[in-house]
mmCIF file of C-alpha atoms in Angstrom:
data_model
loop_
_atom_site.group_PDB
_atom_site.id
_atom_site.type_symbol
_atom_site.label_atom_id
_atom_site.label_comp_id
_atom_site.label_asym_id
_atom_site.label_seq_id
_atom_site.Cartn_x
_atom_site.Cartn_y
_atom_site.Cartn_z
ATOM 1 C CA MET G 1 0.001 0.000 0.000
ATOM 2 C CA THR G 2 1.299 3.465 -0.884
ATOM 3 C CA ALA G 3 1.709 6.330 1.544
ATOM 4 C CA ILE G 4 -1.464 7.603 3.237
ATOM 5 C CA VAL G 5 -2.483 11.208 2.663
ATOM 6 C CA GLN G 6 -4.836 13.247 4.825
ATOM 7 C CA ILE G 7 -7.976 14.899 3.460
ATOM 8 C CA THR G 8 -9.523 17.611 5.581
ATOM 9 C CA SER G 9 -11.506 19.707 3.069
ATOM 10 C CA ALA G 10 -14.830 18.943 1.393
ATOM 11 C CA GLN G 11 -13.409 20.678 -1.698
ATOM 12 C CA ASN G 12 -10.822 17.958 -2.207
ATOM 13 C CA SER G 13 -10.833 16.577 -5.771
ATOM 14 C CA LYS G 14 -11.249 12.979 -4.598
ATOM 15 C CA LEU G 15 -14.360 13.833 -2.618
ATOM 16 C CA LYS G 16 -15.760 15.769 -5.557
ATOM 17 C CA LEU G 17 -15.160 12.743 -7.780
ATOM 18 C CA VAL G 18 -17.076 10.512 -5.363
ATOM 19 C CA ASN G 19 -20.025 12.891 -5.580
ATOM 20 C CA ARG G 20 -19.928 12.801 -9.393
ATOM 21 C CA LEU G 21 -19.903 9.014 -9.341
ATOM 22 C CA ARG G 22 -23.219 8.937 -7.517
ATOM 23 C CA SER G 23 -24.957 9.434 -10.884
ATOM 24 C CA LYS G 24 -25.068 6.973 -13.765
ATOM 25 C CA ARG G 25 -23.835 9.695 -16.113
ATOM 26 C CA GLY G 26 -20.859 10.357 -13.876
ATOM 27 C CA ARG G 27 -20.013 6.656 -13.602
ATOM 28 C CA GLU G 28 -20.116 6.233 -17.362
ATOM 29 C CA ALA G 29 -18.072 9.370 -18.031
ATOM 30 C CA GLU G 30 -15.370 8.450 -15.509
ATOM 31 C CA ALA G 31 -15.447 4.657 -16.067
ATOM 32 C CA ARG G 32 -15.415 4.315 -12.300
ATOM 33 C CA PHE G 33 -17.867 3.685 -9.485
ATOM 34 C CA VAL G 34 -18.098 3.740 -5.688
ATOM 35 C CA ILE G 35 -18.322 0.922 -3.163
ATOM 36 C CA ASP G 36 -19.480 1.947 0.311
ATOM 37 C CA TYR G 37 -19.202 -1.319 2.193
ATOM 38 C CA GLU G 38 -16.098 -3.376 2.994
ATOM 39 C CA ARG G 39 -17.825 -6.714 2.331
ATOM 40 C CA ASP G 40 -18.709 -5.641 -1.219
ATOM 41 C CA LEU G 41 -15.226 -4.209 -1.742
ATOM 42 C CA ARG G 42 -13.619 -7.511 -0.793
ATOM 43 C CA ARG G 43 -15.895 -9.409 -3.155
ATOM 44 C CA ALA G 44 -15.218 -7.020 -6.039
ATOM 45 C CA LEU G 45 -11.468 -7.349 -5.552
ATOM 46 C CA ALA G 46 -11.736 -11.150 -5.399
ATOM 47 C CA LEU G 47 -13.602 -11.079 -8.729
ATOM 48 C CA GLY G 48 -10.885 -9.104 -10.493
ATOM 49 C CA TYR G 49 -11.919 -5.474 -10.029
ATOM 50 C CA ARG G 50 -9.228 -2.868 -9.351
ATOM 51 C CA ALA G 51 -9.436 -0.084 -6.796
ATOM 52 C CA ASP G 52 -8.450 3.409 -7.922
ATOM 53 C CA PHE G 53 -8.188 4.733 -4.365
ATOM 54 C CA LEU G 54 -9.654 4.205 -0.905
ATOM 55 C CA LEU G 55 -10.951 6.664 1.625
ATOM 56 C CA HIS G 56 -10.602 5.505 5.216
ATOM 57 C CA CYS G 57 -11.761 6.858 8.534
ATOM 58 C CA PRO G 58 -10.012 4.965 11.376
ATOM 59 C CA ASP G 59 -12.566 6.262 13.886
ATOM 60 C CA LEU G 60 -15.363 4.430 12.031
ATOM 61 C CA GLY G 61 -13.529 1.134 11.605
ATOM 62 C CA GLY G 62 -12.610 -0.871 8.546
ATOM 63 C CA ASP G 63 -9.185 -2.249 7.705
ATOM 64 C CA ALA G 64 -7.568 -1.715 4.302
ATOM 65 C CA ARG G 65 -3.916 -2.248 5.154
ATOM 66 C CA ASP G 66 -3.720 -5.277 2.867
ATOM 67 C CA ILE G 67 -5.157 -3.526 -0.207
ATOM 68 C CA ASP G 68 -2.476 -2.296 -2.580
ATOM 69 C CA CYS G 69 -3.718 1.059 -3.834
ATOM 70 C CA GLU G 70 -3.652 4.725 -2.923
ATOM 71 C CA MET G 71 -5.417 5.465 0.362
ATOM 72 C CA ALA G 72 -6.415 8.715 2.018
ATOM 73 C CA GLU G 73 -7.639 9.274 5.547
ATOM 74 C CA VAL G 74 -10.735 11.414 6.035
ATOM 75 C CA THR G 75 -12.635 12.607 9.056
ATOM 76 C CA ALA G 76 -15.858 10.919 10.125
ATOM 77 C CA GLN G 77 -17.771 14.053 9.188
ATOM 78 C CA LEU G 78 -16.412 14.069 5.646
ATOM 79 C CA LEU G 79 -16.961 10.342 5.121
ATOM 80 C CA ARG G 80 -20.551 10.578 6.333
ATOM 81 C CA ARG G 81 -21.117 13.509 3.975
ATOM 82 C CA ILE G 82 -20.117 11.556 0.853
ATOM 83 C CA SER G 83 -21.203 8.050 1.880
ATOM 84 C CA TYR G 84 -24.356 6.492 0.458
ATOM 85 C CA ARG G 85 -24.922 4.648 3.729
ATOM 86 C CA ASP G 86 -26.343 6.271 6.848
ATOM 87 C CA ASN G 87 -23.749 4.523 9.001
ATOM 88 C CA PRO G 88 -20.558 4.057 6.970
ATOM 89 C CA ASP G 89 -18.191 1.369 8.178
ATOM 90 C CA GLY G 90 -15.024 3.428 7.713
ATOM 91 C CA LEU G 91 -14.100 2.463 4.146
ATOM 92 C CA LEU G 92 -15.160 3.918 0.821
ATOM 93 C CA ALA G 93 -13.557 2.766 -2.433
ATOM 94 C CA VAL G 94 -13.471 4.249 -5.912
ATOM 95 C CA MET G 95 -13.199 1.362 -8.355
ATOM 96 C CA HIS G 96 -12.406 1.000 -12.047
ATOM 97 C CA SER G 97 -15.389 -0.225 -14.040
ATOM 98 C CA MET G 98 -15.148 -3.322 -16.220
ATOM 99 C CA GLN G 99 -16.302 -3.565 -19.808
ATOM 100 C CA PRO G 100 -19.507 -5.628 -19.755
ATOM 101 C CA LYS G 101 -19.608 -8.915 -21.592
ATOM 102 C CA GLY G 102 -21.783 -9.174 -24.672
ATOM 103 C CA ARG G 103 -23.189 -11.581 -27.204
ATOM 104 C CA ALA G 104 -19.741 -12.914 -28.132
ATOM 105 C CA TRP G 105 -19.321 -14.280 -24.604
ATOM 106 C CA LEU G 106 -22.816 -15.762 -24.579
ATOM 107 C CA LYS G 107 -22.264 -17.494 -27.921
ATOM 108 C CA GLY G 108 -19.251 -19.299 -26.514
ATOM 109 C CA ALA G 109 -20.739 -20.039 -23.109
ATOM 110 C CA SER G 110 -22.626 -23.178 -22.179
ATOM 111 C CA VAL G 111 -25.763 -21.647 -20.688
ATOM 112 C CA ARG G 112 -28.384 -24.070 -19.419
ATOM 113 C CA SER G 113 -30.261 -21.610 -17.226
ATOM 114 C CA ALA G 114 -30.660 -17.869 -17.679
ATOM 115 C CA LEU G 115 -32.531 -15.140 -15.843
ATOM 116 C CA VAL G 116 -33.976 -12.460 -18.131
ATOM 117 C CA LEU G 117 -35.084 -9.207 -16.507
ATOM 118 C CA VAL G 118 -37.172 -7.003 -18.801
ATOM 119 C CA ASP G 119 -37.381 -3.262 -18.132
ATOM 120 C CA LEU G 120 -36.965 -3.546 -14.371
ATOM 121 C CA ARG G 121 -36.549 -0.115 -12.801
ATOM 122 C CA VAL G 122 -36.112 -0.730 -9.055
ATOM 123 C CA PRO G 123 -32.410 -1.238 -8.325
ATOM 124 C CA GLY G 124 -33.030 -3.123 -5.084
ATOM 125 C CA ASN G 125 -35.084 -5.727 -6.968
ATOM 126 C CA ILE G 126 -32.435 -6.121 -9.664
ATOM 127 C CA GLY G 127 -29.701 -6.599 -7.083
ATOM 128 C CA ALA G 128 -31.740 -9.094 -5.066
ATOM 129 C CA LEU G 129 -32.452 -11.101 -8.225
ATOM 130 C CA MET G 130 -28.752 -11.153 -9.094
ATOM 131 C CA ARG G 131 -28.062 -12.499 -5.619
ATOM 132 C CA SER G 132 -30.717 -15.216 -5.963
ATOM 133 C CA ALA G 133 -29.519 -16.101 -9.465
ATOM 134 C CA ASP G 134 -26.018 -16.717 -8.178
ATOM 135 C CA ALA G 135 -27.272 -18.642 -5.139
ATOM 136 C CA SER G 136 -29.463 -20.899 -7.276
ATOM 137 C CA GLY G 137 -26.768 -21.608 -9.858
ATOM 138 C CA CYS G 138 -28.243 -19.603 -12.716
ATOM 139 C CA GLU G 139 -25.513 -19.264 -15.327
ATOM 140 C CA ALA G 140 -26.400 -15.980 -17.069
ATOM 141 C CA ILE G 141 -28.326 -12.808 -16.292
ATOM 142 C CA ILE G 142 -29.676 -10.778 -19.187
ATOM 143 C CA LEU G 143 -30.803 -7.220 -18.444
ATOM 144 C CA VAL G 144 -33.235 -6.174 -21.173
ATOM 145 C CA ASP G 145 -33.979 -2.512 -21.943
ATOM 146 C CA CYS G 146 -32.626 -1.603 -18.508
ATOM 147 C CA ALA G 147 -32.061 2.094 -17.793
ATOM 148 C CA LEU G 148 -29.922 1.315 -14.751
ATOM 149 C CA ASP G 149 -26.258 0.313 -14.616
ATOM 150 C CA ILE G 150 -24.934 -2.515 -12.464
ATOM 151 C CA TYR G 151 -22.875 -0.058 -10.391
ATOM 152 C CA ASN G 152 -25.944 1.665 -8.965
ATOM 153 C CA PRO G 153 -25.285 1.695 -5.195
ATOM 154 C CA ASN G 154 -28.584 -0.032 -4.406
ATOM 155 C CA ILE G 155 -27.821 -2.793 -6.901
ATOM 156 C CA ILE G 156 -24.388 -3.284 -5.356
ATOM 157 C CA ARG G 157 -25.787 -3.406 -1.835
ATOM 158 C CA SER G 158 -28.775 -5.674 -2.512
ATOM 159 C CA SER G 159 -26.795 -8.052 -4.719
ATOM 160 C CA THR G 160 -24.175 -8.527 -1.945
ATOM 161 C CA GLY G 161 -21.497 -8.497 -4.640
ATOM 162 C CA ALA G 162 -23.221 -10.719 -7.243
ATOM 163 C CA CYS G 163 -23.352 -7.711 -9.582
ATOM 164 C CA PHE G 164 -19.564 -8.054 -9.954
ATOM 165 C CA LEU G 165 -19.797 -11.499 -11.542
ATOM 166 C CA ASP G 166 -18.898 -11.808 -15.218
ATOM 167 C CA ASN G 167 -22.155 -13.423 -16.374
ATOM 168 C CA ILE G 168 -24.282 -10.267 -16.715
ATOM 169 C CA VAL G 169 -25.206 -8.994 -20.185
ATOM 170 C CA ALA G 170 -27.279 -5.986 -21.293
ATOM 171 C CA PHE G 171 -29.490 -6.448 -24.382
ATOM 172 C CA THR G 172 -32.387 -4.825 -26.149
ATOM 173 C CA THR G 173 -35.562 -6.886 -26.486
ATOM 174 C CA ASP G 174 -34.744 -7.799 -30.085
ATOM 175 C CA GLU G 175 -31.198 -8.850 -29.158
ATOM 176 C CA ALA G 176 -32.419 -10.924 -26.228
ATOM 177 C CA LEU G 177 -35.085 -12.746 -28.239
ATOM 178 C CA GLU G 178 -32.614 -13.441 -31.038
ATOM 179 C CA TYR G 179 -30.084 -14.851 -28.582
ATOM 180 C CA LEU G 180 -32.575 -17.025 -26.707
ATOM 181 C CA GLY G 181 -33.782 -18.497 -29.990
ATOM 182 C CA SER G 182 -30.300 -19.178 -31.295
ATOM 183 C CA ALA G 183 -29.235 -20.754 -27.981
ATOM 184 C CA ASP G 184 -32.277 -23.073 -27.870
ATOM 185 C CA LEU G 185 -33.261 -21.799 -24.436
ATOM 186 C CA GLU G 186 -36.915 -22.404 -23.663
ATOM 187 C CA ILE G 187 -38.520 -19.053 -22.819
ATOM 188 C CA VAL G 188 -40.551 -19.389 -19.622
ATOM 189 C CA ALA G 189 -42.408 -16.145 -18.922
ATOM 190 C CA ALA G 190 -43.783 -15.220 -15.515
ATOM 191 C CA ASP G 191 -47.404 -14.205 -16.081
ATOM 192 C CA VAL G 192 -50.429 -14.053 -13.768
ATOM 193 C CA GLY G 193 -52.502 -15.732 -16.472
ATOM 194 C CA GLY G 194 -50.114 -18.648 -16.893
ATOM 195 C CA SER G 195 -50.223 -22.245 -15.726
ATOM 196 C CA SER G 196 -49.274 -23.225 -12.184
ATOM 197 C CA LEU G 197 -45.569 -23.464 -11.441
ATOM 198 C CA TYR G 198 -46.169 -26.791 -9.723
ATOM 199 C CA GLU G 199 -47.471 -28.355 -12.926
ATOM 200 C CA GLN G 200 -44.271 -27.617 -14.827
ATOM 201 C CA ASP G 201 -41.514 -29.867 -15.998
ATOM 202 C CA PHE G 202 -38.637 -27.603 -16.930
ATOM 203 C CA ALA G 203 -36.576 -28.267 -20.016
ATOM 204 C CA ALA G 204 -32.835 -28.863 -19.945
ATOM 205 C CA LYS G 205 -32.171 -25.320 -21.180
ATOM 206 C CA THR G 206 -34.444 -22.688 -19.690
ATOM 207 C CA ALA G 207 -34.644 -18.905 -19.567
ATOM 208 C CA ILE G 208 -36.888 -17.504 -16.838
ATOM 209 C CA VAL G 209 -38.251 -14.126 -17.941
ATOM 210 C CA LEU G 210 -39.572 -11.543 -15.485
ATOM 211 C CA GLY G 211 -41.140 -8.154 -16.094
ATOM 212 C CA ALA G 212 -41.782 -5.234 -13.787
ATOM 213 C CA GLU G 213 -44.315 -5.782 -10.998
ATOM 214 C CA ASP G 214 -46.719 -3.053 -12.087
ATOM 215 C CA ARG G 215 -46.638 -3.681 -15.841
ATOM 216 C CA GLY G 216 -45.609 -7.290 -16.313
ATOM 217 C CA LEU G 217 -44.205 -8.461 -19.629
ATOM 218 C CA SER G 218 -45.078 -6.866 -22.939
ATOM 219 C CA ALA G 219 -47.175 -8.581 -25.584
ATOM 220 C CA SER G 220 -44.056 -9.294 -27.638
ATOM 221 C CA TRP G 221 -42.477 -11.228 -24.777
ATOM 222 C CA LEU G 222 -45.657 -13.122 -23.924
ATOM 223 C CA SER G 223 -46.224 -14.104 -27.553
ATOM 224 C CA SER G 224 -42.594 -15.230 -27.853
ATOM 225 C CA ALA G 225 -42.747 -17.376 -24.705
ATOM 226 C CA ASP G 226 -42.737 -21.151 -25.019
ATOM 227 C CA ARG G 227 -44.863 -21.234 -21.883
ATOM 228 C CA ARG G 228 -46.276 -18.866 -19.292
ATOM 229 C CA ILE G 229 -46.280 -19.752 -15.623
ATOM 230 C CA ARG G 230 -47.577 -18.313 -12.370
ATOM 231 C CA ILE G 231 -46.935 -18.956 -8.702
ATOM 232 C CA PRO G 232 -50.207 -20.097 -7.073
ATOM 233 C CA MET G 233 -51.451 -17.789 -4.314
ATOM 234 C CA ALA G 234 -53.305 -18.968 -1.215
ATOM 235 C CA GLY G 235 -53.569 -15.668 0.666
ATOM 236 C CA ARG G 236 -56.774 -13.759 1.320
ATOM 237 C CA ALA G 237 -55.257 -10.292 0.932
ATOM 238 C CA ALA G 238 -51.981 -10.769 -0.927
ATOM 239 C CA ASP G 239 -52.487 -11.588 -4.607
ATOM 240 C CA SER G 240 -48.914 -11.051 -5.757
ATOM 241 C CA LEU G 241 -45.283 -11.258 -4.680
ATOM 242 C CA ASN G 242 -42.379 -8.874 -4.985
ATOM 243 C CA VAL G 243 -40.621 -9.584 -8.289
ATOM 244 C CA SER G 244 -37.397 -10.535 -6.523
ATOM 245 C CA VAL G 245 -39.254 -13.087 -4.379
ATOM 246 C CA SER G 246 -41.055 -14.482 -7.430
ATOM 247 C CA GLY G 247 -37.793 -14.794 -9.328
ATOM 248 C CA ALA G 248 -36.130 -16.610 -6.444
ATOM 249 C CA ILE G 249 -38.977 -19.130 -6.211
ATOM 250 C CA LEU G 250 -38.879 -19.821 -9.957
ATOM 251 C CA MET G 251 -35.093 -20.168 -10.116
ATOM 252 C CA PHE G 252 -34.881 -22.492 -7.134
ATOM 253 C CA GLU G 253 -37.711 -24.654 -8.491
ATOM 254 C CA LEU G 254 -35.812 -24.918 -11.767
ATOM 255 C CA GLN G 255 -32.652 -25.955 -9.948
ATOM 256 C CA ARG G 256 -34.540 -28.336 -7.655
ATOM 257 C CA GLN G 257 -35.906 -30.200 -10.648
ATOM 258 C CA ARG G 258 -32.559 -30.146 -12.391
ATOM 259 C CA HIS G 259 -30.594 -31.560 -9.486
ATOM 260 C CA HIS G 260 -33.150 -33.533 -7.497
ATOM 261 C CA GLY G 261 -35.788 -34.543 -10.044
ATOM 262 C CA ARG G 262 -39.513 -33.917 -9.995
#
């Protein structure tokens, strides 16, 4: 680790950069992003990401002595001012972004299960679905017509680091449908008018497709689906589930059948 400098002014260029990186436009322009939590930082580094510099407040905790990059010490007041978290844990990292993988990677990959997220707009849901996809063994995540970037702080936090995996691809609807067809992945669309999940026998290669909670999937996706499925509801008041919960149920049912049979 290089020598530690002290930052005492809110006008410092590093702090101003952190503030710029809070927006998607800033992250894209700088090709960098911010991690506010040591757990996520450790996971990003383990997955090949590089830190540009760290900001550390010893009074708030955190230990970065083993990380080989520039580090600056800041006061608790300054770190709280620029942190996305209400209670920062003493470390904030500015990271170099990675170029996302695209169709070329997918063409060469052996994908037997994919999660397709169409026009989702709530970052916490996207991150939670990435986390469940990794936990269930889903091999690819396709973000379709997504206005958000994977370095959104709520995606990072709710994914618990799964957003740093190298199996995430961004497509338009046309690109996604073309890929799924060419890869022989059965398109299984989540739809309230579909057949019961518990009547399904999933194919060897399956893409689970989810739309936004309030709008669902478009007509083009529903007409392109090989089948439409729903999760049966037994509640008297609740007639739906959060999309991240629905996705987790569908992915784990797919994996249960794949590994343990019907």
